[in-house]
Each structure stands twice: as C-alpha cells, then as structure tokens.
C-alpha cells in the first residue's frame, strides 16, 4: 500500500519553490504523547509525494502527514493528517 499526497491545489508559484517533501509518522498509543518520526522511504516529484507502507509491519494505528519545504522563506506547508490501521 502507498500513501499519496497531491499538492496541485496550492498556488503555482509555491509549487515551483518546493525543494523537498518530508513525510512524518507516529504510531498512536492510548494516553501517550508519541513523537513524530521522519519516513525515509519517500518518493517525491513536482507537486506530489508518496510513501510506501511496506516497512510498517507492526499492527496498530499510524498517523502520517507531509511537509512541503518552501525554498523562498524556509517555511513548510503541512498537509492534513492521514490515519491508517495496519492489521497483523
């Protein structure tokens, strides 16, 4: 399974300034504040990013979001969070 984010809804001038996509995830645990970790298996192209879930083998509920890094001001545009349940 692959998660895919399409950033084509953002203004064209921002698409041209995006230098990288970073995808972050965490495994949700009840009543615990779990830190976000950066995914290493990210494929990106102009206006879109995707991450493979092949390496996520431990059952549980995971949350993902992608950040598009803007070369003009160093800021990042964060997507909505996606929740995925992986069953064993």
mmCIF file of C-alpha atoms in Angstrom:
data_model
loop_
_atom_site.group_PDB
_atom_site.id
_atom_site.type_symbol
_atom_site.label_atom_id
_atom_site.label_comp_id
_atom_site.label_asym_id
_atom_site.label_seq_id
_atom_site.Cartn_x
_atom_site.Cartn_y
_atom_site.Cartn_z
ATOM 1 C CA UNK A 1 0.000 0.000 0.000
ATOM 2 C CA UNK A 2 1.166 3.525 -0.768
ATOM 3 C CA UNK A 3 0.024 6.841 0.711
ATOM 4 C CA UNK A 4 -0.056 9.639 -1.860
ATOM 5 C CA UNK A 5 -0.348 13.413 -1.360
ATOM 6 C CA UNK A 6 -1.140 15.735 -4.255
ATOM 7 C CA UNK A 7 -0.114 19.355 -3.737
ATOM 8 C CA UNK A 8 -1.519 20.591 -7.053
ATOM 9 C CA UNK A 9 -4.211 22.537 -5.173
ATOM 10 C CA UNK A 10 -1.599 25.031 -3.913
ATOM 11 C CA UNK A 11 -0.683 28.111 -5.989
ATOM 12 C CA UNK A 12 1.618 27.536 -8.983
ATOM 13 C CA UNK A 13 4.255 29.912 -7.597
ATOM 14 C CA UNK A 14 4.565 27.739 -4.463
ATOM 15 C CA UNK A 15 4.842 24.510 -6.493
ATOM 16 C CA UNK A 16 7.876 25.986 -8.258
ATOM 17 C CA UNK A 17 9.522 26.847 -4.933
ATOM 18 C CA UNK A 18 9.113 23.461 -3.232
ATOM 19 C CA UNK A 19 12.563 21.969 -2.766
ATOM 20 C CA UNK A 20 11.657 18.822 -0.847
ATOM 21 C CA UNK A 21 8.904 16.800 0.715
ATOM 22 C CA UNK A 22 9.265 15.241 4.150
ATOM 23 C CA UNK A 23 6.780 12.682 5.444
ATOM 24 C CA UNK A 24 6.341 12.187 9.178
ATOM 25 C CA UNK A 25 4.556 9.434 11.085
ATOM 26 C CA UNK A 26 3.844 8.134 14.540
ATOM 27 C CA UNK A 27 2.166 5.055 15.943
ATOM 28 C CA UNK A 28 -0.748 6.067 18.109
ATOM 29 C CA UNK A 29 -0.801 4.809 21.685
ATOM 30 C CA UNK A 30 -3.566 5.450 24.203
ATOM 31 C CA UNK A 31 -2.829 8.231 26.672
ATOM 32 C CA UNK A 32 0.751 8.685 25.418
ATOM 33 C CA UNK A 33 2.323 11.601 23.596
ATOM 34 C CA UNK A 34 4.312 9.837 20.883
ATOM 35 C CA UNK A 35 6.884 11.917 18.944
ATOM 36 C CA UNK A 36 6.697 12.221 15.172
ATOM 37 C CA UNK A 37 9.422 10.434 13.172
ATOM 38 C CA UNK A 38 10.567 11.179 9.625
ATOM 39 C CA UNK A 39 9.918 8.498 6.988
ATOM 40 C CA UNK A 40 12.946 7.532 4.949
ATOM 41 C CA UNK A 41 11.151 5.826 2.056
ATOM 42 C CA UNK A 42 9.624 8.939 0.436
ATOM 43 C CA UNK A 43 9.268 9.340 -3.317
ATOM 44 C CA UNK A 44 8.589 12.893 -4.477
ATOM 45 C CA UNK A 45 8.062 14.692 -7.737
ATOM 46 C CA UNK A 46 6.775 18.125 -8.658
ATOM 47 C CA UNK A 47 3.616 18.753 -6.682
ATOM 48 C CA UNK A 48 3.256 15.297 -5.129
ATOM 49 C CA UNK A 49 4.771 12.940 -2.581
ATOM 50 C CA UNK A 50 4.201 9.315 -1.700
ATOM 51 C CA UNK A 51 5.414 6.880 0.919
ATOM 52 C CA UNK A 52 5.284 3.082 0.872
ATOM 53 C CA UNK A 53 3.782 1.290 3.874
ATOM 54 C CA UNK A 54 5.718 -1.885 3.084
ATOM 55 C CA UNK A 55 8.049 -1.406 6.069
ATOM 56 C CA UNK A 56 5.215 -0.844 8.537
ATOM 57 C CA UNK A 57 4.661 -4.433 9.685
ATOM 58 C CA UNK A 58 3.784 -3.921 13.350
ATOM 59 C CA UNK A 59 -0.020 -3.872 13.782
ATOM 60 C CA UNK A 60 -1.543 -0.656 15.065
ATOM 61 C CA UNK A 61 -2.948 2.730 14.123
ATOM 62 C CA UNK A 62 -0.484 5.119 12.480
ATOM 63 C CA UNK A 63 -0.779 8.791 11.581
ATOM 64 C CA UNK A 64 1.037 10.440 8.657
ATOM 65 C CA UNK A 65 1.449 13.939 7.267
ATOM 66 C CA UNK A 66 3.670 15.516 4.632
ATOM 67 C CA UNK A 67 5.514 18.827 4.774
ATOM 68 C CA UNK A 68 6.443 20.651 1.559
ATOM 69 C CA UNK A 69 9.518 22.814 2.110
ATOM 70 C CA UNK A 70 9.409 26.296 0.526
ATOM 71 C CA UNK A 71 12.811 27.464 -0.770
ATOM 72 C CA UNK A 72 11.816 31.161 -0.701
ATOM 73 C CA UNK A 73 11.150 31.576 3.013
ATOM 74 C CA UNK A 74 12.293 28.288 4.551
ATOM 75 C CA UNK A 75 8.799 27.546 5.810
ATOM 76 C CA UNK A 76 6.903 24.315 5.256
ATOM 77 C CA UNK A 77 3.325 23.708 4.205
ATOM 78 C CA UNK A 78 1.817 20.859 6.208
ATOM 79 C CA UNK A 79 -0.875 18.572 4.844
ATOM 80 C CA UNK A 80 -3.828 17.199 6.752
ATOM 81 C CA UNK A 81 -3.058 14.147 8.884
ATOM 82 C CA UNK A 82 -3.927 10.737 7.441
ATOM 83 C CA UNK A 83 -4.714 7.818 9.767
ATOM 84 C CA UNK A 84 -4.003 4.212 8.744
ATOM 85 C CA UNK A 85 -4.696 0.994 10.655
ATOM 86 C CA UNK A 86 -2.331 -1.897 9.958
ATOM 87 C CA UNK A 87 -3.648 -5.299 10.922
ATOM 88 C CA UNK A 88 -1.494 -8.278 11.809
#
